[in-house]
XYZ file of C-alpha atoms in Angstrom:
683
model
C -25.726 154.664 -3.216
C -22.229 153.618 -4.072
C -21.856 150.660 -1.732
C -23.875 147.964 -0.105
C -22.390 148.854 3.239
C -24.142 151.298 5.573
C -22.373 154.484 6.555
C -19.610 153.754 9.040
C -20.367 154.652 12.625
C -17.662 155.513 15.136
C -17.991 152.816 17.762
C -16.162 152.290 21.048
C -13.606 149.491 21.217
C -15.260 146.083 21.268
C -15.093 144.178 24.557
C -13.294 140.901 24.778
C -15.165 138.004 23.254
C -17.203 136.118 25.888
C -16.707 132.446 26.595
C -19.180 129.834 25.341
C -21.257 129.878 28.533
C -21.466 133.670 28.587
C -22.331 133.769 24.892
C -25.145 131.256 25.406
C -26.500 133.244 28.333
C -26.423 136.426 26.261
C -28.440 134.739 23.521
C -31.164 133.820 25.977
C -31.189 137.399 27.332
C -31.367 138.899 23.832
C -34.968 138.569 22.570
C -33.996 139.234 18.941
C -31.219 136.627 18.884
C -33.491 134.119 20.592
C -36.263 134.782 18.097
C -33.885 134.297 15.187
C -32.679 130.981 16.574
C -36.216 129.761 17.119
C -37.221 130.755 13.597
C -34.205 128.984 12.145
C -34.972 125.920 14.257
C -38.553 125.957 12.955
C -37.400 126.110 9.321
C -34.884 123.307 9.807
C -37.459 121.210 11.671
C -39.941 121.694 8.840
C -37.238 120.718 6.350
C -36.507 117.587 8.359
C -40.206 116.743 8.461
C -40.493 117.124 4.676
C -37.452 114.940 4.042
C -38.284 112.285 6.669
C -42.036 111.989 6.144
C -43.033 108.550 4.849
C -39.386 107.884 4.067
C -39.604 104.124 4.549
C -42.109 103.830 1.682
C -39.211 103.991 -0.786
C -37.836 100.702 0.507
C -34.284 100.229 -0.660
C -34.562 103.299 -2.946
C -31.525 102.773 -5.199
C -30.851 99.115 -4.398
C -27.467 99.364 -6.158
C -26.131 101.604 -3.371
C -28.201 99.976 -0.615
C -26.607 96.618 -1.371
C -23.147 98.194 -1.245
C -23.997 99.755 2.124
C -25.132 96.343 3.350
C -21.862 94.828 2.128
C -19.846 97.538 3.852
C -21.655 96.893 7.112
C -20.413 93.284 7.033
C -16.853 93.666 5.770
C -14.456 96.564 6.363
C -12.625 96.019 3.071
C -15.948 96.204 1.219
C -16.740 99.386 3.180
C -13.402 101.009 2.318
C -13.411 100.168 -1.381
C -17.165 100.530 -1.947
C -17.748 96.929 -2.998
C -21.092 95.709 -4.269
C -20.852 92.579 -2.098
C -19.116 91.590 1.114
C -16.933 89.078 -0.759
C -15.423 91.976 -2.744
C -15.951 90.895 -6.339
C -16.452 94.410 -7.779
C -17.007 97.988 -6.582
C -19.806 100.365 -7.458
C -18.982 102.758 -10.296
C -18.355 105.705 -7.950
C -15.929 106.402 -5.096
C -17.311 105.261 -1.742
C -17.673 108.425 0.392
C -21.478 108.288 0.466
C -21.325 104.536 1.092
C -19.090 105.094 4.100
C -21.861 107.011 5.836
C -24.617 104.572 4.908
C -22.443 101.561 5.711
C -21.689 102.867 9.194
C -25.364 103.609 9.753
C -26.326 100.067 8.741
C -23.561 98.630 10.925
C -24.876 100.584 13.927
C -28.649 100.426 13.417
C -29.077 97.290 11.307
C -30.192 96.895 7.700
C -33.388 98.784 6.904
C -34.564 101.475 4.533
C -34.493 103.954 7.433
C -30.864 103.284 8.358
C -29.942 103.892 4.726
C -32.145 106.910 3.955
C -32.202 108.915 7.205
C -28.551 110.024 6.759
C -29.516 111.455 3.358
C -32.364 113.463 4.893
C -30.053 114.797 7.592
C -27.616 115.878 4.872
C -30.444 117.937 3.395
C -31.094 119.634 6.733
C -27.369 120.294 7.093
C -27.212 121.810 3.620
C -30.116 124.161 4.404
C -28.398 125.227 7.635
C -25.070 125.932 5.921
C -26.824 127.899 3.191
C -28.592 129.986 5.829
C -25.256 130.752 7.495
C -23.589 131.684 4.213
C -26.362 133.992 3.015
C -26.815 135.643 6.411
C -23.076 136.221 6.660
C -22.980 137.971 3.283
C -26.103 140.023 3.948
C -25.188 141.214 7.449
C -22.595 143.901 6.545
C -24.531 144.825 3.413
C -27.791 145.551 5.210
C -26.455 146.735 8.547
C -29.524 145.063 10.020
C -29.332 141.573 11.575
C -33.065 141.121 11.014
C -32.762 141.572 7.252
C -29.695 139.336 7.092
C -31.590 136.676 9.044
C -34.546 136.897 6.665
C -32.277 136.529 3.659
C -30.751 133.380 5.152
C -34.146 131.929 6.046
C -35.479 132.583 2.554
C -32.490 130.798 1.014
C -32.993 127.787 3.297
C -36.707 127.619 2.462
C -36.082 127.851 -1.280
C -33.563 125.016 -1.068
C -35.894 122.846 1.013
C -38.764 123.336 -1.442
C -36.776 122.730 -4.612
C -38.426 119.546 -5.973
C -35.224 117.779 -6.990
C -33.708 118.555 -3.576
C -36.730 116.998 -1.881
C -36.183 113.956 -4.095
C -32.463 113.494 -3.609
C -32.371 114.191 0.131
C -34.858 111.345 0.441
C -32.790 109.038 -1.772
C -29.473 107.242 -1.390
C -27.511 108.350 -4.444
C -24.155 110.116 -3.882
C -25.692 113.460 -4.890
C -26.901 114.277 -1.356
C -23.396 114.140 0.108
C -21.939 115.913 -2.922
C -24.333 118.855 -2.530
C -23.699 119.070 1.226
C -19.932 119.167 0.742
C -20.065 121.704 -2.092
C -22.302 123.967 0.011
C -19.913 123.630 2.943
C -17.062 124.586 0.615
C -18.979 127.649 -0.611
C -19.554 128.764 2.968
C -15.882 128.241 3.803
C -14.748 130.309 0.792
C -17.005 133.176 1.879
C -15.660 132.958 5.444
C -12.134 133.090 4.075
C -12.935 136.192 2.023
C -14.613 138.005 4.910
C -12.308 136.949 7.734
C -9.084 136.957 5.691
C -8.227 133.534 7.125
C -6.355 130.985 5.034
C -7.574 128.113 7.182
C -11.134 128.580 5.920
C -9.942 128.419 2.329
C -7.948 125.278 3.062
C -11.045 123.776 4.680
C -12.965 124.521 1.484
C -10.338 122.518 -0.392
C -10.799 119.604 1.996
C -14.577 119.698 1.500
C -14.124 119.698 -2.272
C -11.657 116.818 -2.061
C -14.135 114.687 -0.168
C -16.777 115.810 -2.649
C -14.605 114.192 -5.290
C -14.799 110.970 -3.303
C -18.588 111.235 -3.530
C -19.032 111.785 -7.276
C -15.622 112.433 -8.784
C -15.140 115.209 -11.348
C -18.574 116.794 -10.932
C -17.319 118.583 -7.836
C -14.862 120.524 -9.995
C -17.699 122.471 -11.643
C -17.860 124.865 -8.694
C -14.099 125.337 -8.385
C -13.646 128.065 -11.072
C -16.231 130.310 -9.432
C -14.841 129.759 -5.964
C -11.343 130.620 -7.172
C -12.610 133.699 -9.024
C -14.472 134.950 -5.955
C -11.370 134.635 -3.804
C -9.107 136.252 -6.391
C -11.489 139.178 -6.780
C -12.644 139.796 -3.223
C -10.107 138.468 -0.688
C -8.322 141.250 1.249
C -4.808 139.898 0.762
C -2.510 141.165 -1.968
C -2.801 139.476 -5.350
C 0.359 137.413 -4.995
C -0.747 136.040 -1.638
C -4.198 135.288 -3.043
C -2.644 133.213 -5.797
C -0.452 131.345 -3.315
C -3.458 130.713 -1.107
C -5.358 129.212 -4.027
C -2.422 126.975 -4.882
C -2.319 125.774 -1.275
C -6.058 125.114 -1.421
C -5.596 123.090 -4.577
C -3.016 121.007 -2.739
C -5.455 120.505 0.154
C -8.146 119.397 -2.273
C -5.738 117.023 -3.989
C -4.665 115.525 -0.670
C -8.264 115.106 0.552
C -9.191 113.163 -2.584
C -5.858 111.691 -3.595
C -5.118 109.593 -0.528
C -7.918 107.168 -1.346
C -7.050 107.066 -5.042
C -3.429 106.339 -4.154
C -4.385 103.489 -1.829
C -6.591 101.926 -4.509
C -3.973 102.268 -7.238
C -1.165 100.940 -5.040
C -3.138 97.948 -3.770
C -2.454 94.893 -5.957
C -5.477 93.951 -8.052
C -5.531 90.492 -6.463
C -6.000 92.072 -3.026
C -8.937 94.343 -3.805
C -12.204 94.244 -5.770
C -12.390 95.086 -9.463
C -13.051 98.794 -10.062
C -16.624 98.884 -11.339
C -17.284 101.056 -14.384
C -13.748 100.668 -15.717
C -12.527 98.338 -18.420
C -8.956 97.913 -17.143
C -9.535 97.713 -13.361
C -8.194 101.238 -12.813
C -9.691 103.987 -10.657
C -7.897 106.546 -12.828
C -9.532 105.166 -15.965
C -12.914 105.345 -14.233
C -12.223 108.914 -13.123
C -11.107 110.248 -16.489
C -13.256 108.038 -18.719
C -16.642 106.693 -17.700
C -17.140 109.279 -14.936
C -14.997 111.989 -16.500
C -14.598 113.268 -20.036
C -16.929 110.559 -21.283
C -19.795 112.342 -19.565
C -19.046 115.407 -21.674
C -18.370 113.744 -24.997
C -20.682 110.733 -24.757
C -17.758 108.401 -25.427
C -18.221 106.152 -22.380
C -16.975 102.631 -22.835
C -19.435 100.185 -21.345
C -22.331 102.625 -21.254
C -25.698 101.423 -22.494
C -26.582 104.889 -23.723
C -24.642 107.848 -25.054
C -25.008 110.346 -27.819
C -28.574 111.585 -27.953
C -29.696 108.573 -25.920
C -29.623 110.851 -22.868
C -31.566 113.659 -24.489
C -30.502 116.244 -27.043
C -27.910 118.652 -25.594
C -28.728 122.331 -25.885
C -28.878 125.656 -24.083
C -32.451 125.121 -22.856
C -32.056 121.546 -21.594
C -32.663 122.601 -17.970
C -36.088 123.895 -19.029
C -37.226 120.883 -21.061
C -39.812 118.279 -20.133
C -37.343 116.135 -18.182
C -35.476 118.776 -16.176
C -37.873 121.714 -15.919
C -40.036 120.494 -13.063
C -36.958 119.414 -11.142
C -35.058 122.704 -10.983
C -36.204 125.438 -13.383
C -38.797 127.173 -11.164
C -36.501 129.939 -9.900
C -33.545 129.480 -12.239
C -34.272 132.552 -14.423
C -35.146 134.592 -11.341
C -31.862 133.671 -9.657
C -29.864 134.838 -12.662
C -31.861 138.073 -12.827
C -31.278 138.704 -9.127
C -27.550 138.009 -9.529
C -27.360 140.576 -12.319
C -29.276 143.054 -10.185
C -26.944 142.627 -7.233
C -23.888 143.135 -9.410
C -25.370 146.258 -10.989
C -26.600 147.908 -7.814
C -23.337 147.138 -6.033
C -21.078 147.948 -8.956
C -19.269 150.684 -6.993
C -18.846 148.644 -3.834
C -15.306 147.975 -2.584
C -13.339 145.134 -4.155
C -13.713 143.099 -0.973
C -17.493 143.442 -0.927
C -19.013 140.242 0.509
C -22.134 140.514 -1.634
C -20.147 140.606 -4.850
C -18.096 137.665 -3.617
C -21.305 135.779 -2.842
C -22.736 136.478 -6.273
C -19.533 135.170 -7.839
C -19.638 132.043 -5.660
C -23.284 131.152 -6.194
C -23.843 132.713 -9.606
C -20.849 131.000 -11.196
C -21.997 127.756 -9.539
C -25.340 128.030 -11.345
C -23.910 129.181 -14.664
C -21.049 126.711 -14.999
C -22.973 123.700 -13.712
C -26.061 124.588 -15.728
C -24.138 125.033 -18.962
C -22.159 121.824 -18.521
C -25.340 119.866 -17.792
C -27.026 121.481 -20.777
C -24.375 120.562 -23.314
C -22.902 117.286 -22.011
C -23.496 114.435 -24.450
C -22.904 111.527 -22.069
C -24.967 109.992 -19.305
C -27.158 112.549 -17.551
C -30.371 112.134 -15.563
C -32.843 114.762 -14.333
C -31.867 114.250 -10.702
C -28.362 115.534 -11.480
C -29.989 118.984 -11.383
C -29.913 118.897 -7.579
C -26.360 120.228 -7.929
C -27.883 123.556 -9.048
C -30.190 123.900 -6.039
C -27.855 125.574 -3.488
C -26.682 128.202 -5.972
C -30.218 129.081 -7.035
C -31.450 129.133 -3.437
C -28.606 131.387 -2.238
C -29.292 133.951 -4.954
C -33.041 133.705 -4.326
C -32.444 134.494 -0.655
C -29.790 137.182 -0.960
C -31.144 139.018 -4.006
C -34.690 139.932 -2.941
C -33.687 141.220 0.505
C -30.799 143.396 -0.686
C -32.544 144.693 -3.777
C -35.627 145.452 -1.704
C -33.441 147.546 0.579
C -32.418 149.554 -2.505
C -35.913 149.619 -4.025
C -35.850 153.425 -4.296
C -33.372 152.948 -7.123
C -35.091 152.357 -10.423
C -32.673 149.595 -11.434
C -33.264 147.624 -8.225
C -37.028 147.906 -8.625
C -36.840 146.703 -12.224
C -34.662 143.714 -11.355
C -36.996 142.776 -8.495
C -40.082 143.029 -10.669
C -38.453 141.018 -13.450
C -37.405 138.267 -11.041
C -40.901 137.918 -9.576
C -42.521 137.963 -13.024
C -40.076 135.313 -14.280
C -40.911 133.075 -11.303
C -44.630 133.455 -11.972
C -44.273 132.667 -15.662
C -42.082 129.627 -14.980
C -44.593 128.343 -12.429
C -47.461 128.872 -14.864
C -45.573 126.938 -17.538
C -44.440 124.045 -15.340
C -47.760 123.654 -13.520
C -49.348 123.378 -16.957
C -47.491 120.101 -17.557
C -49.586 118.239 -14.970
C -53.224 117.917 -14.028
C -52.374 116.884 -10.476
C -53.407 120.218 -8.950
C -56.188 121.289 -11.265
C -55.984 124.213 -13.690
C -56.785 126.815 -11.060
C -53.418 126.794 -9.281
C -51.337 127.877 -12.238
C -53.680 130.780 -12.984
C -53.779 131.908 -9.364
C -49.982 131.768 -9.191
C -49.657 133.688 -12.446
C -52.093 136.404 -11.382
C -50.552 136.754 -7.935
C -47.033 136.776 -9.316
C -47.703 139.380 -11.973
C -49.544 141.556 -9.452
C -46.593 141.279 -7.068
C -44.191 142.097 -9.905
C -46.186 145.224 -10.705
C -46.115 146.121 -7.036
C -42.348 145.687 -6.956
C -41.994 148.016 -9.915
C -43.974 150.845 -8.282
C -43.082 150.252 -4.633
C -40.321 152.812 -4.918
C -43.106 155.404 -4.921
C -45.164 153.783 -2.140
C -44.577 154.745 1.474
C -47.287 152.665 3.150
C -45.661 149.834 5.088
C -48.785 147.677 4.844
C -48.720 147.818 1.049
C -45.029 146.948 0.992
C -45.557 143.964 3.276
C -48.493 142.734 1.209
C -46.473 142.982 -1.991
C -43.571 141.085 -0.433
C -45.784 138.317 0.937
C -47.571 137.958 -2.390
C -44.267 137.725 -4.270
C -42.897 135.023 -1.964
C -46.124 133.016 -2.037
C -46.428 133.154 -5.821
C -42.775 132.215 -6.316
C -42.837 129.226 -3.961
C -46.335 127.806 -4.536
C -45.340 125.774 -7.595
C -42.139 124.195 -6.287
C -43.820 123.546 -2.944
C -46.622 121.631 -4.663
C -44.109 119.548 -6.614
C -42.036 118.924 -3.471
C -45.054 117.753 -1.474
C -45.996 115.408 -4.317
C -42.438 114.117 -4.333
C -42.413 113.452 -0.589
C -45.772 111.684 -0.833
C -44.537 109.240 -3.470
C -42.253 106.242 -3.073
C -39.155 106.293 -5.282
C -36.989 103.330 -6.194
C -34.714 102.209 -8.992
C -31.713 103.722 -10.697
C -33.485 106.619 -12.435
C -35.917 108.768 -10.456
C -37.486 112.187 -10.845
C -39.433 114.634 -8.712
C -42.978 115.896 -8.902
C -46.322 114.436 -9.992
C -47.136 112.756 -13.277
C -46.897 115.264 -16.130
C -48.228 115.551 -19.641
C -44.763 114.648 -20.902
C -45.173 111.096 -19.689
C -44.702 109.721 -16.216
C -43.512 111.265 -12.990
C -41.675 114.525 -13.390
C -41.634 114.141 -17.155
C -39.663 110.905 -17.055
C -42.103 108.067 -17.452
C -41.934 105.242 -14.985
C -38.813 106.410 -13.207
C -40.353 106.242 -9.758
C -40.385 102.493 -9.874
C -37.041 102.020 -11.536
C -38.552 101.790 -14.977
C -37.359 103.344 -18.168
C -37.672 107.044 -18.733
C -39.408 108.716 -21.601
C -37.734 110.903 -24.155
C -34.135 110.249 -25.127
C -33.643 107.149 -23.019
C -36.653 105.416 -24.464
C -35.265 105.865 -27.937
C -31.893 104.451 -26.988
C -33.277 101.420 -25.181
C -36.134 100.620 -27.516
C -36.814 96.909 -27.562
C -35.055 96.217 -24.274
C -37.485 97.480 -21.679
C -40.155 95.284 -20.263
C -38.290 92.033 -20.531
C -39.947 89.202 -18.649
C -39.035 89.226 -14.978
C -40.832 86.124 -13.766
C -40.190 83.638 -16.491
C -38.753 80.167 -15.915
C -35.892 80.063 -18.368
C -37.832 81.653 -21.218
C -36.197 84.073 -23.632
C -35.212 87.383 -22.072
C -36.891 89.565 -24.659
C -34.967 90.949 -27.572
C -31.798 91.720 -25.625
C -31.406 88.254 -24.205
C -32.339 86.618 -27.494
C -29.775 88.609 -29.427
C -27.054 87.683 -26.971
C -28.065 84.076 -26.534
C -28.203 84.429 -22.740
C -30.528 82.716 -20.327
C -33.998 84.003 -19.561
C -34.636 87.071 -17.466
C -36.110 85.412 -14.430
C -35.990 86.809 -10.985
C -38.907 88.802 -9.663
C -40.193 92.358 -10.159
C -37.390 94.497 -11.472
C -37.358 97.733 -13.356
C -37.031 98.249 -17.065
C -34.140 97.119 -19.222
C -34.291 93.528 -18.120
C -34.005 94.421 -14.459
C -30.616 96.118 -14.805
C -32.102 99.408 -13.613
C -34.427 97.918 -11.016
C -33.717 95.304 -8.367
C -35.786 92.095 -8.456
C -37.822 90.878 -5.509
C -37.038 87.172 -5.090
C -39.628 84.673 -3.913
C -39.495 83.175 -0.422
C -38.511 79.848 -1.940
C -35.526 81.339 -3.743
C -34.418 83.235 -0.639
C -34.525 80.000 1.345
C -32.524 78.169 -1.333
C -29.852 80.892 -1.388
C -29.519 80.803 2.397
C -29.346 77.017 2.561
C -25.716 76.067 3.184
C -24.540 79.611 2.333
C -21.606 79.368 4.754
C -20.027 76.812 2.444
C -19.675 79.301 -0.410
C -18.018 82.669 -0.953
C -20.967 83.871 -3.027
C -24.504 82.587 -2.539
C -25.160 83.345 -6.197
C -23.979 85.183 -9.280
C -26.158 87.160 -11.682
C -25.527 89.627 -14.496
C -25.820 93.267 -13.464
C -25.408 95.029 -10.132
C -29.072 95.899 -9.662
C -30.069 92.293 -10.273
C -27.511 91.174 -7.709
C -28.659 93.857 -5.256
C -32.202 92.526 -5.057
C -31.054 89.043 -4.075
C -28.343 90.337 -1.759
C -30.659 92.650 0.177
C -33.242 89.885 0.541
C -30.711 87.387 1.895
C -27.943 89.612 3.349
C -25.491 87.257 1.630
C -22.803 88.106 -0.974
C -24.146 87.944 -4.532
C -21.676 88.452 -7.367
C -22.641 91.172 -9.846
C -21.260 89.749 -13.101
C -20.249 92.594 -15.395
C -20.911 95.347 -12.837
C -23.673 97.920 -13.130
C -24.375 97.609 -16.855
C -23.158 94.045 -17.261
C -20.406 95.457 -19.506
C -17.379 95.367 -17.180
C -14.831 92.542 -17.698
C -15.345 91.284 -14.144
C -14.993 88.422 -13.918
C -13.709 87.122 -17.214
C -15.060 83.781 -18.397
C -11.819 82.083 -17.359
C -11.905 83.647 -13.889
C -15.551 82.673 -13.436
C -14.847 79.101 -14.517
C -11.991 78.919 -11.991
C -14.262 80.153 -9.179
C -16.887 77.588 -10.129
C -14.259 74.855 -10.148
C -13.219 75.906 -6.654
C -16.824 75.620 -5.465
C -17.060 79.296 -4.451
C -20.361 80.140 -6.202
C -23.535 78.232 -5.305
C -26.081 79.403 -7.900
C -26.179 81.327 -11.144
C -29.467 83.224 -11.506
C -30.647 83.747 -15.073
C -31.481 87.138 -16.499
C -30.040 90.580 -16.910
C -28.116 90.275 -20.175
C -28.034 93.472 -22.223
C -26.865 94.772 -25.562
C -24.227 97.490 -25.542
C -22.244 99.092 -28.289
C -19.058 99.034 -26.219
C -17.489 97.382 -23.230
C -16.779 93.777 -22.404
C -18.952 90.858 -23.490
C -17.673 88.695 -20.628
C -21.078 88.582 -18.922
C -22.717 87.304 -22.108
C -20.072 84.622 -22.537
C -20.470 83.578 -18.899
C -24.257 83.349 -19.245
C -23.894 81.274 -22.412
C -21.350 78.950 -20.788
C -23.562 78.416 -17.743
C -26.631 77.701 -19.883
C -24.730 75.169 -21.993
C -22.928 73.471 -19.101
C -25.406 73.227 -16.240
C -28.990 72.061 -15.928
C -31.523 74.779 -15.179
C -34.017 74.619 -12.315
C -37.094 76.627 -11.451
C -37.239 77.972 -7.899
C -40.179 80.217 -7.092
C -40.668 81.191 -10.728
C -36.993 82.013 -11.268
C -34.558 80.154 -13.498
C -31.377 79.176 -11.659
C -28.379 76.935 -12.302
C -26.715 75.010 -9.481
C -22.959 75.538 -9.875
C -21.831 73.769 -6.700
C -23.217 71.517 -4.011
């Protein structure tokens, strides 16, 4: 067979398109269309149930972003700029697109873990729906059968929903959920543009990518080369017009992201918060440095890691103890299926939608996976959620189309290899944990290898019952492992700055990253980098803050139950007495308190719903405020308390937070409120 497309059939002219009411009535009269809609609704409802179940158990999840959402719900300037507090001292170290959604939710429904986390879960449902539409759209002309196209879309949506790191991040409030939704929407729009030959869909893809930049900056660009390649290769227009269309899309992407950057850059520094994560109060420096090339090279000024502190880069990083259980279950299978689709459809027309889809989703997986594998800067296992839509799309499209061509030896071999690879990956990854007992991995392996053998010989089998059994066995064996990890993820509360999916593993801690579920320090590379800093006292009354505080001469690390690294990666839980003290007379001050580190500040801010200044930003290494600026604010009576704790060693960045902590300790008398060391700066 030389093409994916079925043989053309001479059809009568199509009638005029019905109006919305007529189209809806036709759906209800068409049993097949109705069944497909009900099945899709069931899958999306199950996805919503998985992502919403027990969601409130995670509390504030990432308190760093929850506090910024709370600030944005109180002050529109804080909402627009993405400030950590409503008094606009400093922003988070990302653009604010994800905070806009959470901030509006908190403004409408009030401050709670549900108002912050439910939007993330709904983004996951939306991503699954868009992926279904994209895969079904590509499969429809290739199969000539709406039932097969529907099944391909459903399978893609299910694979996405059951990817462990997707279950984690669509139940968490990091920017990754919005980023993945927008990138998936852009992928769908590119495919629509290729199939419909409509520029407006391509321009819409550019807009989605631009807003994706406002979620997590340069990471969104990883999918752009593949999208551009797919359009250049498969769009119906002539080559010159295709190039012009891509240039116009680039302009749309630039406009969708650039308007906010321009406003920030053109606003005088005195009239906006300091740009968190930068050293010179510049959003461009943040974009190109800390959140840009620094992530690739490891040269990130102000970072408390870097180099091999984030794990050793290498080709197999996505399969190691930290990343494997998050994303690797179907990664080899997806690449095998992509190769199979390209081979079987090698003689298809240039505008073939399947080839375009493989370029869109396959390049997404390859480029993103390789960049994540070799980047030397900050990287965490949950970043792997960016791979999930690409893997899921290939895992939905590939099996259905290759199964349709199973009489070809090549298609049968690719199918068998993909199923066998999934079984072997599941056997390996399930072996890293004792959470499910040893039996599951062996059952999955046996079932998967049996299904792979069936796929290899099915080209000779005519019995429909045998074919159905083989297909069901292959799907069950491929999804059993990730489903188990996803259910474990949904059943576990996650909080702190570094989280991972799945149960505890033999590599140490949840998902191979010890202690991350509670905001603690991960195992592996991070533990080496931060040796001697984790586990600093969190309830002391002015005692030394472990090795980090002692080396810097800062005050003790008081302040409740935070995560590792002196609380900088986990928000403290203040006592009732301290909350009452912070609220007492708060209207007389701009900030109820100041404390080093954004996560430290977040704990107090969420408990009181009052502005708390995060001295030094996320890592305590930003020059905001300087010692002179802080002294001026104290002299003006704008800060009530300084809460001890949170100082940290860093090989780069500003030492302003250390100097401020030292000045406070030497100038003001300490007090103990509810087991926390504080300094009264005013009143």
